[in-house]
Amino acid sequence: MVMCTGCLFIITAPSGTGKTSLVRALLENDADLRLSISYTSRPPREGEVHERDYHFVSRAMFEQMQANGDFLESAEVYGNWYGTSQRWISDTMQSGQDIVLEIDCQGAAQVRKFFPQSIGIFVLPPSAKALEERLFLRDKDAADVIQRRLDAVCEEVSHVNEFDYVIINNILEDAICDLACIVKAERLKRERQLQMQKNQVLVSRLMSF
Ligand code: 5GP
């Protein structure tokens, strides 16, 4: 097992649940969280920026990186490959920072094997109808791509029990608040608090009263 001093948050959701907006808002309000930028063989959507949203690479390059063992986890999702950089995770972990992974449930299962202490958060839409509407309103994918994503919802949601927390993204502000509360609660856990030297010193002083 690899030592992890910071918290490792895994955020998973069916496509169109608003996970990306949620994560973006979380990061804007929390300078101590670092988001892992995944590699993908998917072509960029309009407005997406290389190295900000993803590292966009060709399928051949992705396969080469897989063969080299460059990924902590990787998975084929809706016909494209996605993966998390092994090097970035170990460097960031060594610096003790908290990490957010925005990945699918196959990737979440792989990460959990290496880091059983990771914190899994599953985001659900308020209803099936809302999910469908969001995917069509987003208007970023072709109709057949949207249909493929809707077809996958049932399988994805069947993994909900593998996660520690569930957020229903009905009102975005409420969901952002829920997510921030989870992050805060995890940081306040005893093991985490007592990892910090200054807190250990405080406890020892108080115990010697
Ligand atoms: P999208 O194409 O909509 O950006 O992402 C499609 C799916 O791939 C989402 O469920 C997203 O969470 C997932 N995904 C993004 N990056 C990664 C990754 O590095 N690994 C895995 N396993 N899934 C990812």
Coordinates of N, CA and C and ligand atoms in Angstrom, one line a residue:
M1 N 0.8 -1.2 0.0 CA 0.0 0.0 0.0 C 0.9 1.3 0.0
V2 N 0.5 2.3 -0.8 CA 1.3 3.5 -0.9 C 0.8 4.4 0.2
M3 N 1.8 5.1 0.9 CA 1.4 6.1 2.0 C 0.8 7.3 1.4
C4 N -0.3 7.7 1.9 CA -0.9 8.9 1.5 C -1.2 9.8 2.6
T5 N -0.5 11.0 2.7 CA -0.7 11.9 3.8 C -1.9 12.8 3.6
G6 N -2.1 13.3 2.4 CA -3.2 14.2 2.2 C -4.5 13.4 1.9
C7 N -5.6 14.0 1.8 CA -6.8 13.3 1.5 C -6.9 13.1 0.0
L8 N -7.4 11.9 -0.4 CA -7.6 11.7 -1.8 C -9.1 11.5 -2.1
F9 N -9.7 12.5 -2.7 CA -11.2 12.5 -3.0 C -11.4 12.0 -4.4
I10 N -12.3 11.0 -4.5 CA -12.7 10.5 -5.8 C -14.2 11.0 -6.1
I11 N -14.4 11.7 -7.1 CA -15.7 12.2 -7.4 C -16.2 11.5 -8.7
T12 N -17.3 10.8 -8.6 CA -17.9 10.1 -9.7 C -19.3 10.4 -9.9
A13 N -19.8 10.4 -11.2 CA -21.2 10.7 -11.4 C -21.5 10.3 -12.8
P14 N -22.8 10.0 -13.1 CA -23.2 9.8 -14.5 C -23.0 11.1 -15.3
S15 N -22.7 11.0 -16.5 CA -22.6 12.1 -17.4 C -23.8 13.0 -17.4
G16 N -23.6 14.3 -17.2 CA -24.7 15.3 -17.2 C -25.2 15.6 -15.9
T17 N -24.5 15.1 -14.8 CA -25.0 15.3 -13.5 C -24.5 16.7 -12.9
G18 N -23.6 17.3 -13.6 CA -23.1 18.6 -13.2 C -21.9 18.5 -12.3
K19 N -21.2 17.3 -12.4 CA -20.0 17.1 -11.6 C -18.9 18.1 -11.9
T20 N -18.7 18.4 -13.1 CA -17.6 19.3 -13.5 C -17.8 20.7 -12.9
S21 N -19.0 21.2 -12.9 CA -19.3 22.6 -12.3 C -19.1 22.5 -10.8
L22 N -19.5 21.4 -10.3 CA -19.4 21.2 -8.8 C -18.0 21.2 -8.4
V23 N -17.2 20.5 -9.1 CA -15.7 20.4 -8.8 C -15.1 21.7 -9.0
R24 N -15.4 22.4 -10.1 CA -14.8 23.7 -10.4 C -15.1 24.7 -9.2
A25 N -16.4 24.7 -8.7 CA -16.7 25.6 -7.6 C -16.0 25.2 -6.4
L26 N -15.8 23.9 -6.1 CA -15.1 23.5 -4.9 C -13.7 24.0 -5.0
L27 N -13.0 23.8 -6.1 CA -11.6 24.2 -6.2 C -11.4 25.8 -6.1
E28 N -12.4 26.5 -6.7 CA -12.3 28.0 -6.6 C -12.3 28.5 -5.1
N29 N -13.0 27.7 -4.3 CA -13.1 28.1 -2.9 C -12.2 27.4 -1.9
D30 N -11.3 26.6 -2.5 CA -10.4 25.8 -1.6 C -9.0 25.7 -2.2
A31 N -8.1 26.6 -1.8 CA -6.8 26.6 -2.4 C -5.9 25.4 -2.0
D32 N -6.4 24.6 -1.1 CA -5.5 23.5 -0.7 C -5.9 22.2 -1.4
L33 N -6.8 22.3 -2.4 CA -7.1 21.1 -3.1 C -6.5 21.2 -4.5
R34 N -6.0 20.0 -5.0 CA -5.4 20.0 -6.3 C -6.2 19.0 -7.2
L35 N -6.5 19.4 -8.4 CA -7.3 18.5 -9.3 C -6.4 17.8 -10.2
S36 N -6.5 16.5 -10.3 CA -5.7 15.8 -11.3 C -6.3 16.0 -12.7
I37 N -5.5 16.4 -13.6 CA -5.9 16.6 -15.0 C -5.7 15.3 -15.7
S38 N -6.8 14.6 -16.1 CA -6.7 13.3 -16.8 C -6.1 13.4 -18.2
Y39 N -5.6 12.3 -18.7 CA -5.3 12.1 -20.1 C -6.5 11.5 -20.8
T40 N -6.8 11.9 -22.0 CA -7.9 11.2 -22.7 C -7.6 11.1 -24.2
S41 N -8.2 10.1 -24.8 CA -8.1 10.0 -26.3 C -9.3 10.6 -26.9
R42 N -10.2 11.2 -26.1 CA -11.4 11.9 -26.7 C -11.0 13.2 -27.3
P43 N -11.6 13.5 -28.4 CA -11.2 14.9 -29.0 C -11.8 16.0 -28.1
P44 N -11.2 17.2 -28.1 CA -11.7 18.2 -27.2 C -13.1 18.7 -27.7
R45 N -13.9 19.0 -26.8 CA -15.2 19.7 -27.1 C -15.0 21.2 -27.3
E46 N -15.9 21.8 -27.9 CA -15.8 23.3 -28.1 C -15.6 23.9 -26.7
G47 N -14.6 24.8 -26.7 CA -14.3 25.5 -25.4 C -13.4 24.8 -24.5
E48 N -13.1 23.5 -24.7 CA -12.1 22.8 -23.8 C -10.7 23.2 -24.2
V49 N -9.9 23.2 -23.2 CA -8.5 23.7 -23.4 C -7.5 22.5 -23.0
H50 N -6.6 22.3 -23.8 CA -5.6 21.2 -23.6 C -4.8 21.6 -22.3
E51 N -4.6 20.6 -21.5 CA -3.9 20.8 -20.2 C -4.7 21.5 -19.1
R52 N -5.8 22.2 -19.4 CA -6.6 22.7 -18.4 C -7.8 21.7 -18.1
D53 N -8.5 21.3 -19.2 CA -9.6 20.4 -19.0 C -9.1 18.9 -19.0
Y54 N -8.3 18.6 -19.9 CA -7.6 17.3 -20.1 C -6.3 17.5 -20.8
H55 N -5.5 16.4 -20.7 CA -4.3 16.3 -21.6 C -4.9 15.5 -22.8
F56 N -5.2 16.2 -23.9 CA -5.8 15.5 -25.1 C -4.7 14.8 -25.9
V57 N -4.7 13.5 -26.0 CA -3.7 12.8 -26.7 C -4.4 11.8 -27.7
S58 N -3.6 11.4 -28.7 CA -4.2 10.4 -29.7 C -4.4 9.1 -29.0
R59 N -5.2 8.2 -29.6 CA -5.4 6.9 -29.1 C -4.1 6.1 -29.0
A60 N -3.2 6.3 -30.1 CA -2.0 5.6 -30.1 C -1.1 6.0 -29.0
M61 N -1.1 7.3 -28.7 CA -0.2 7.9 -27.6 C -0.8 7.3 -26.3
F62 N -2.1 7.3 -26.2 CA -2.7 6.8 -24.9 C -2.2 5.3 -24.7
E63 N -2.3 4.5 -25.8 CA -2.0 3.1 -25.6 C -0.5 2.9 -25.3
Q64 N 0.3 3.8 -25.8 CA 1.8 3.8 -25.5 C 2.0 4.1 -24.0
M65 N 1.3 5.1 -23.6 CA 1.4 5.5 -22.1 C 0.9 4.4 -21.2
Q66 N -0.2 3.7 -21.6 CA -0.7 2.6 -20.9 C 0.4 1.5 -20.8
A67 N 1.0 1.2 -22.0 CA 2.0 0.1 -22.0 C 3.2 0.5 -21.2
N68 N 3.5 1.8 -21.1 CA 4.7 2.2 -20.2 C 4.4 2.2 -18.7
G69 N 3.1 2.0 -18.4 CA 2.7 2.0 -17.0 C 2.6 3.4 -16.4
D70 N 2.2 4.4 -17.3 CA 2.2 5.8 -16.9 C 0.9 6.1 -16.1
F71 N -0.1 5.2 -16.1 CA -1.3 5.5 -15.4 C -1.5 4.8 -14.1
L72 N -2.0 5.6 -13.1 CA -2.4 4.9 -11.9 C -3.7 4.1 -12.1
E73 N -4.6 4.6 -13.0 CA -5.8 3.9 -13.4 C -6.1 4.4 -14.8
S74 N -6.8 3.5 -15.6 CA -7.3 4.0 -16.8 C -8.5 3.1 -17.2
A75 N -9.4 3.7 -18.0 CA -10.6 3.0 -18.3 C -11.2 3.5 -19.7
E76 N -11.9 2.7 -20.3 CA -12.6 3.1 -21.6 C -14.0 3.5 -21.1
V77 N -14.3 4.7 -21.4 CA -15.6 5.3 -21.0 C -16.3 5.8 -22.3
Y78 N -17.5 5.4 -22.6 CA -18.3 5.8 -23.8 C -17.4 5.8 -25.0
G79 N -16.6 4.8 -25.2 CA -15.8 4.6 -26.4 C -14.5 5.4 -26.5
N80 N -14.1 6.1 -25.4 CA -12.8 6.8 -25.4 C -12.1 6.4 -24.2
W81 N -10.7 6.5 -24.2 CA -9.9 6.2 -23.1 C -9.6 7.4 -22.2
Y82 N -9.6 7.1 -20.9 CA -9.3 8.2 -19.9 C -8.3 7.6 -18.9
G83 N -7.3 8.4 -18.4 CA -6.4 7.8 -17.4 C -5.8 8.9 -16.5
T84 N -5.4 8.5 -15.3 CA -4.8 9.4 -14.3 C -3.3 9.2 -14.3
S85 N -2.6 10.3 -14.3 CA -1.1 10.2 -14.3 C -0.6 9.7 -13.0
Q86 N 0.1 8.6 -13.1 CA 0.8 8.0 -11.9 C 1.8 8.9 -11.3
R87 N 2.6 9.6 -12.1 CA 3.7 10.4 -11.7 C 3.1 11.7 -10.9
W88 N 2.0 12.3 -11.5 CA 1.4 13.5 -10.9 C 0.9 13.1 -9.5
I89 N 0.2 12.0 -9.4 CA -0.4 11.6 -8.2 C 0.7 11.4 -7.1
S90 N 1.8 10.6 -7.5 CA 2.8 10.4 -6.4 C 3.5 11.7 -6.0
D91 N 3.8 12.5 -7.0 CA 4.5 13.8 -6.7 C 3.6 14.7 -5.8
T92 N 2.3 14.8 -6.1 CA 1.4 15.6 -5.3 C 1.2 15.0 -4.0
M93 N 1.1 13.7 -3.9 CA 0.9 13.1 -2.6 C 2.1 13.3 -1.7
Q94 N 3.3 13.2 -2.3 CA 4.5 13.4 -1.4 C 4.5 14.8 -0.9
S95 N 3.9 15.8 -1.6 CA 3.9 17.1 -1.1 C 2.8 17.3 0.0
G96 N 2.0 16.3 0.3 CA 1.0 16.3 1.4 C -0.3 17.0 1.0
Q97 N -0.4 17.4 -0.2 CA -1.7 18.1 -0.6 C -2.9 17.2 -0.8
D98 N -4.0 17.8 -0.6 CA -5.3 17.0 -0.9 C -5.6 17.0 -2.4
I99 N -6.0 15.9 -2.8 CA -6.2 15.7 -4.3 C -7.7 15.3 -4.6
V100 N -8.1 15.8 -5.8 CA -9.4 15.5 -6.3 C -9.3 14.8 -7.6
L101 N -9.9 13.6 -7.7 CA -9.9 12.9 -9.0 C -11.4 12.9 -9.4
E102 N -11.6 13.3 -10.7 CA -12.9 13.3 -11.3 C -12.9 12.2 -12.3
I103 N -13.3 11.0 -11.9 CA -13.1 9.8 -12.7 C -14.4 8.9 -12.7
D104 N -14.4 8.0 -13.6 CA -15.6 7.1 -13.6 C -15.5 6.0 -12.6
C105 N -16.5 5.1 -12.4 CA -16.5 4.1 -11.4 C -15.5 3.0 -11.6
Q106 N -15.2 2.7 -12.9 CA -14.1 1.7 -13.1 C -12.8 2.2 -12.6
G107 N -12.5 3.5 -12.9 CA -11.2 4.1 -12.4 C -11.3 4.2 -10.9
A108 N -12.4 4.5 -10.3 CA -12.5 4.6 -8.8 C -12.2 3.3 -8.2
A109 N -12.6 2.2 -8.8 CA -12.4 0.9 -8.2 C -10.9 0.6 -8.2
Q110 N -10.2 1.0 -9.3 CA -8.8 0.7 -9.4 C -8.0 1.6 -8.4
V111 N -8.4 2.8 -8.2 CA -7.7 3.7 -7.3 C -7.9 3.2 -5.8
R112 N -9.1 2.7 -5.5 CA -9.4 2.2 -4.2 C -8.5 1.1 -3.8
K113 N -8.0 0.3 -4.8 CA -7.1 -0.9 -4.5 C -5.8 -0.3 -4.0
F114 N -5.3 0.7 -4.6 CA -4.0 1.3 -4.2 C -4.2 2.1 -2.9
F115 N -5.3 2.9 -2.8 CA -5.5 3.8 -1.7 C -6.8 3.5 -1.1
P116 N -6.9 2.5 -0.2 CA -8.2 2.1 0.4 C -8.7 3.3 1.3
Q117 N -7.8 4.2 1.7 CA -8.3 5.3 2.5 C -8.8 6.4 1.7
S118 N -8.9 6.3 0.3 CA -9.4 7.4 -0.5 C -10.9 7.5 -0.1
I119 N -11.4 8.7 -0.4 CA -12.8 9.0 0.0 C -13.7 9.1 -1.3
G120 N -14.6 8.3 -1.4 CA -15.5 8.2 -2.6 C -16.7 9.0 -2.5
I121 N -17.0 9.9 -3.5 CA -18.2 10.7 -3.4 C -18.9 10.5 -4.7
F122 N -20.2 10.1 -4.6 CA -21.0 9.8 -5.8 C -22.0 10.9 -6.0
V123 N -22.1 11.5 -7.2 CA -23.1 12.6 -7.4 C -24.2 12.1 -8.2
L124 N -25.4 12.3 -7.8 CA -26.6 11.8 -8.5 C -27.4 13.1 -9.0
P125 N -28.1 12.9 -10.1 CA -29.0 14.0 -10.5 C -30.3 13.9 -9.7
P126 N -31.1 14.9 -9.6 CA -32.3 14.8 -8.8 C -33.3 13.9 -9.4
S127 N -33.3 13.6 -10.7 CA -34.2 12.7 -11.4 C -33.7 12.3 -12.7
A128 N -34.2 11.2 -13.3 CA -33.8 10.7 -14.6 C -34.1 11.7 -15.6
K129 N -35.3 12.4 -15.5 CA -35.7 13.4 -16.5 C -34.8 14.6 -16.5
A130 N -34.3 15.0 -15.3 CA -33.4 16.1 -15.2 C -32.1 15.8 -15.8
L131 N -31.7 14.6 -15.7 CA -30.4 14.1 -16.3 C -30.5 14.2 -17.8
E132 N -31.6 13.7 -18.3 CA -31.8 13.7 -19.8 C -31.8 15.1 -20.3
E133 N -32.6 16.0 -19.6 CA -32.7 17.4 -20.0 C -31.3 18.1 -20.0
R134 N -30.5 17.8 -19.0 CA -29.2 18.5 -18.9 C -28.3 18.0 -20.0
L135 N -28.4 16.7 -20.3 CA -27.5 16.3 -21.4 C -27.8 16.9 -22.7
F136 N -29.2 17.0 -23.0 CA -29.6 17.6 -24.3 C -29.3 19.1 -24.3
L137 N -29.6 19.8 -23.1 CA -29.4 21.2 -23.0 C -28.0 21.6 -23.2
R138 N -27.1 20.8 -22.6 CA -25.7 21.1 -22.7 C -25.2 21.2 -24.2
D139 N -25.9 20.4 -25.0 CA -25.7 20.5 -26.5 C -24.2 20.5 -26.9
K140 N -23.5 19.6 -26.2 CA -22.0 19.6 -26.5 C -21.7 18.3 -27.3
D141 N -22.6 17.4 -27.3 CA -22.3 16.1 -27.9 C -23.4 15.8 -29.0
A142 N -23.1 14.9 -29.9 CA -24.0 14.5 -30.9 C -25.1 13.6 -30.3
A143 N -26.3 13.5 -30.9 CA -27.4 12.8 -30.3 C -27.0 11.3 -30.0
D144 N -26.3 10.7 -30.9 CA -25.9 9.3 -30.6 C -25.0 9.2 -29.4
V145 N -24.1 10.2 -29.2 CA -23.2 10.2 -28.1 C -24.0 10.3 -26.8
I146 N -25.0 11.2 -26.8 CA -25.9 11.5 -25.7 C -26.6 10.2 -25.3
Q147 N -27.1 9.5 -26.4 CA -27.9 8.3 -26.1 C -27.0 7.2 -25.5
R148 N -25.8 7.2 -25.9 CA -24.8 6.2 -25.4 C -24.6 6.5 -23.9
R149 N -24.5 7.8 -23.6 CA -24.3 8.2 -22.2 C -25.5 7.8 -21.3
L150 N -26.7 8.0 -21.9 CA -27.9 7.7 -21.1 C -28.0 6.2 -20.9
D151 N -27.6 5.4 -21.9 CA -27.7 4.0 -21.8 C -26.8 3.5 -20.7
A152 N -25.7 4.2 -20.4 CA -24.8 3.8 -19.4 C -25.2 4.1 -18.0
V153 N -26.2 5.0 -17.8 CA -26.5 5.5 -16.5 C -26.8 4.4 -15.5
C154 N -27.7 3.4 -15.9 CA -28.1 2.4 -15.0 C -26.9 1.6 -14.5
E155 N -26.0 1.2 -15.4 CA -24.8 0.5 -14.9 C -24.0 1.3 -13.9
E156 N -23.8 2.6 -14.3 CA -23.0 3.5 -13.4 C -23.6 3.6 -12.0
V157 N -24.9 3.8 -12.0 CA -25.6 4.1 -10.7 C -25.5 2.8 -9.8
S158 N -25.4 1.6 -10.5 CA -25.4 0.4 -9.7 C -24.1 0.3 -8.8
H159 N -23.2 1.2 -9.1 CA -21.9 1.2 -8.2 C -22.0 2.1 -7.0
V160 N -23.2 2.7 -6.8 CA -23.3 3.8 -5.8 C -22.8 3.3 -4.4
N161 N -23.1 2.0 -4.1 CA -22.7 1.4 -2.8 C -21.2 1.3 -2.6
E162 N -20.4 1.5 -3.6 CA -19.0 1.4 -3.4 C -18.4 2.8 -2.9
F163 N -19.3 3.8 -2.8 CA -18.8 5.1 -2.4 C -19.2 5.5 -1.0
D164 N -18.4 6.4 -0.4 CA -18.7 6.7 1.0 C -19.8 7.8 1.2
Y165 N -19.9 8.7 0.2 CA -20.9 9.8 0.3 C -21.7 9.8 -1.0
V166 N -22.9 10.4 -0.8 CA -23.8 10.6 -2.0 C -24.2 12.1 -1.9
I167 N -24.1 12.8 -3.0 CA -24.6 14.1 -3.1 C -25.7 14.1 -4.2
I168 N -26.9 14.7 -3.9 CA -27.9 14.9 -5.0 C -27.7 16.3 -5.5
N169 N -27.4 16.4 -6.8 CA -27.2 17.8 -7.4 C -28.5 18.3 -7.9
N170 N -29.3 18.8 -7.0 CA -30.6 19.5 -7.5 C -30.3 21.0 -7.6
I171 N -30.0 21.6 -6.5 CA -29.6 23.0 -6.6 C -28.1 23.1 -6.4
L172 N -27.5 23.7 -7.4 CA -26.0 23.7 -7.5 C -25.4 24.2 -6.2
E173 N -25.9 25.3 -5.7 CA -25.2 26.0 -4.5 C -25.3 25.0 -3.3
D174 N -26.4 24.3 -3.2 CA -26.5 23.3 -2.0 C -25.6 22.2 -2.2
A175 N -25.4 21.7 -3.5 CA -24.5 20.6 -3.7 C -23.1 21.0 -3.5
I176 N -22.7 22.2 -3.8 CA -21.4 22.8 -3.6 C -21.1 22.8 -2.1
C177 N -22.1 23.2 -1.3 CA -22.0 23.3 0.1 C -21.8 21.9 0.7
D178 N -22.6 20.9 0.2 CA -22.5 19.5 0.6 C -21.1 19.0 0.4
L179 N -20.5 19.3 -0.8 CA -19.2 18.8 -1.1 C -18.1 19.4 -0.2
A180 N -18.3 20.7 0.0 CA -17.3 21.4 0.9 C -17.4 20.8 2.3
C181 N -18.6 20.5 2.7 CA -18.8 19.9 4.1 C -18.0 18.6 4.2
I182 N -18.1 17.8 3.1 CA -17.5 16.4 3.2 C -16.0 16.6 3.3
V183 N -15.4 17.6 2.4 CA -14.0 17.8 2.4 C -13.6 18.3 3.8
K184 N -14.4 19.2 4.4 CA -14.0 19.7 5.7 C -14.0 18.6 6.8
A185 N -15.1 17.8 6.8 CA -15.2 16.7 7.8 C -14.1 15.7 7.7
E186 N -13.7 15.4 6.4 CA -12.6 14.4 6.2 C -11.3 15.0 6.8
R187 N -11.1 16.3 6.6 CA -9.9 16.9 7.1 C -9.9 17.0 8.6
L188 N -11.0 17.0 9.2 CA -11.1 17.1 10.7 C -11.0 15.7 11.4
K189 N -11.0 14.6 10.6 CA -10.9 13.3 11.2 C -9.7 13.2 12.1
R190 N -9.8 12.5 13.2 CA -8.8 12.4 14.2 C -7.4 12.0 13.6
E191 N -7.4 10.9 12.8 CA -6.1 10.5 12.2 C -5.4 11.6 11.4
R192 N -6.2 12.3 10.7 CA -5.7 13.4 9.8 C -5.2 14.6 10.7
Q193 N -6.0 14.9 11.7 CA -5.6 16.1 12.6 C -4.3 15.7 13.3
L194 N -4.2 14.4 13.8 CA -3.0 14.1 14.6 C -1.8 13.8 13.8
Q195 N -2.0 13.8 12.4 CA -0.8 13.6 11.6 C 0.1 14.9 11.7
M196 N -0.6 16.0 12.0 CA 0.1 17.3 12.1 C 0.9 17.4 13.4
Q197 N 2.1 17.7 13.3 CA 3.0 17.7 14.4 C 2.5 18.7 15.5
K198 N 2.0 19.9 15.0 CA 1.6 20.9 16.0 C 0.4 20.4 16.8
N199 N -0.4 19.6 16.2 CA -1.6 19.1 16.9 C -1.2 18.0 17.9
Q200 N -0.2 17.2 17.5 CA 0.3 16.2 18.4 C 0.9 16.8 19.6
V201 N 1.6 17.9 19.4 CA 2.3 18.6 20.5 C 1.2 19.2 21.5
L202 N 0.1 19.7 20.9 CA -1.0 20.3 21.7 C -1.6 19.2 22.5
V203 N -1.9 18.0 21.9 CA -2.5 17.0 22.7 C -1.6 16.5 23.8
S204 N -0.3 16.3 23.5 CA 0.6 15.9 24.6 C 0.6 16.9 25.7
R205 N 0.6 18.2 25.4 CA 0.7 19.2 26.4 C -0.6 19.1 27.3
L206 N -1.7 19.0 26.6 CA -3.0 19.0 27.4 C -3.1 17.7 28.2
M207 N -2.5 16.7 27.7 CA -2.5 15.4 28.5 C -1.6 15.4 29.7
S208 N -0.7 16.4 29.7 CA 0.2 16.4 30.8 C -0.2 17.4 31.9
F209 N -1.4 18.0 31.7 CA -1.9 18.9 32.7 C -2.1 18.3 34.1
Ligands
5GP1 P1 -16.2 13.5 -20.4 O1 -16.0 12.9 -21.8 O2 -17.7 13.8 -20.3 O3 -15.3 14.6 -20.0 O4 -16.0 12.3 -19.3 C1 -16.6 11.1 -19.5 C2 -16.4 10.2 -18.3 O5 -15.0 9.9 -18.1 C3 -16.8 10.9 -17.0 O6 -17.5 10.0 -16.2 C4 -15.5 11.3 -16.3 O7 -15.6 11.3 -14.9 C5 -14.6 10.1 -16.8 N1 -13.2 10.4 -16.6 C6 -12.5 11.6 -16.8 N2 -11.2 11.4 -16.6 C7 -11.1 10.1 -16.2 C8 -9.9 9.4 -15.8 O8 -8.8 9.9 -15.7 N3 -10.1 8.1 -15.5 C9 -11.3 7.5 -15.6 N4 -11.4 6.2 -15.2 N5 -12.4 8.2 -15.9 C10 -12.3 9.5 -16.2

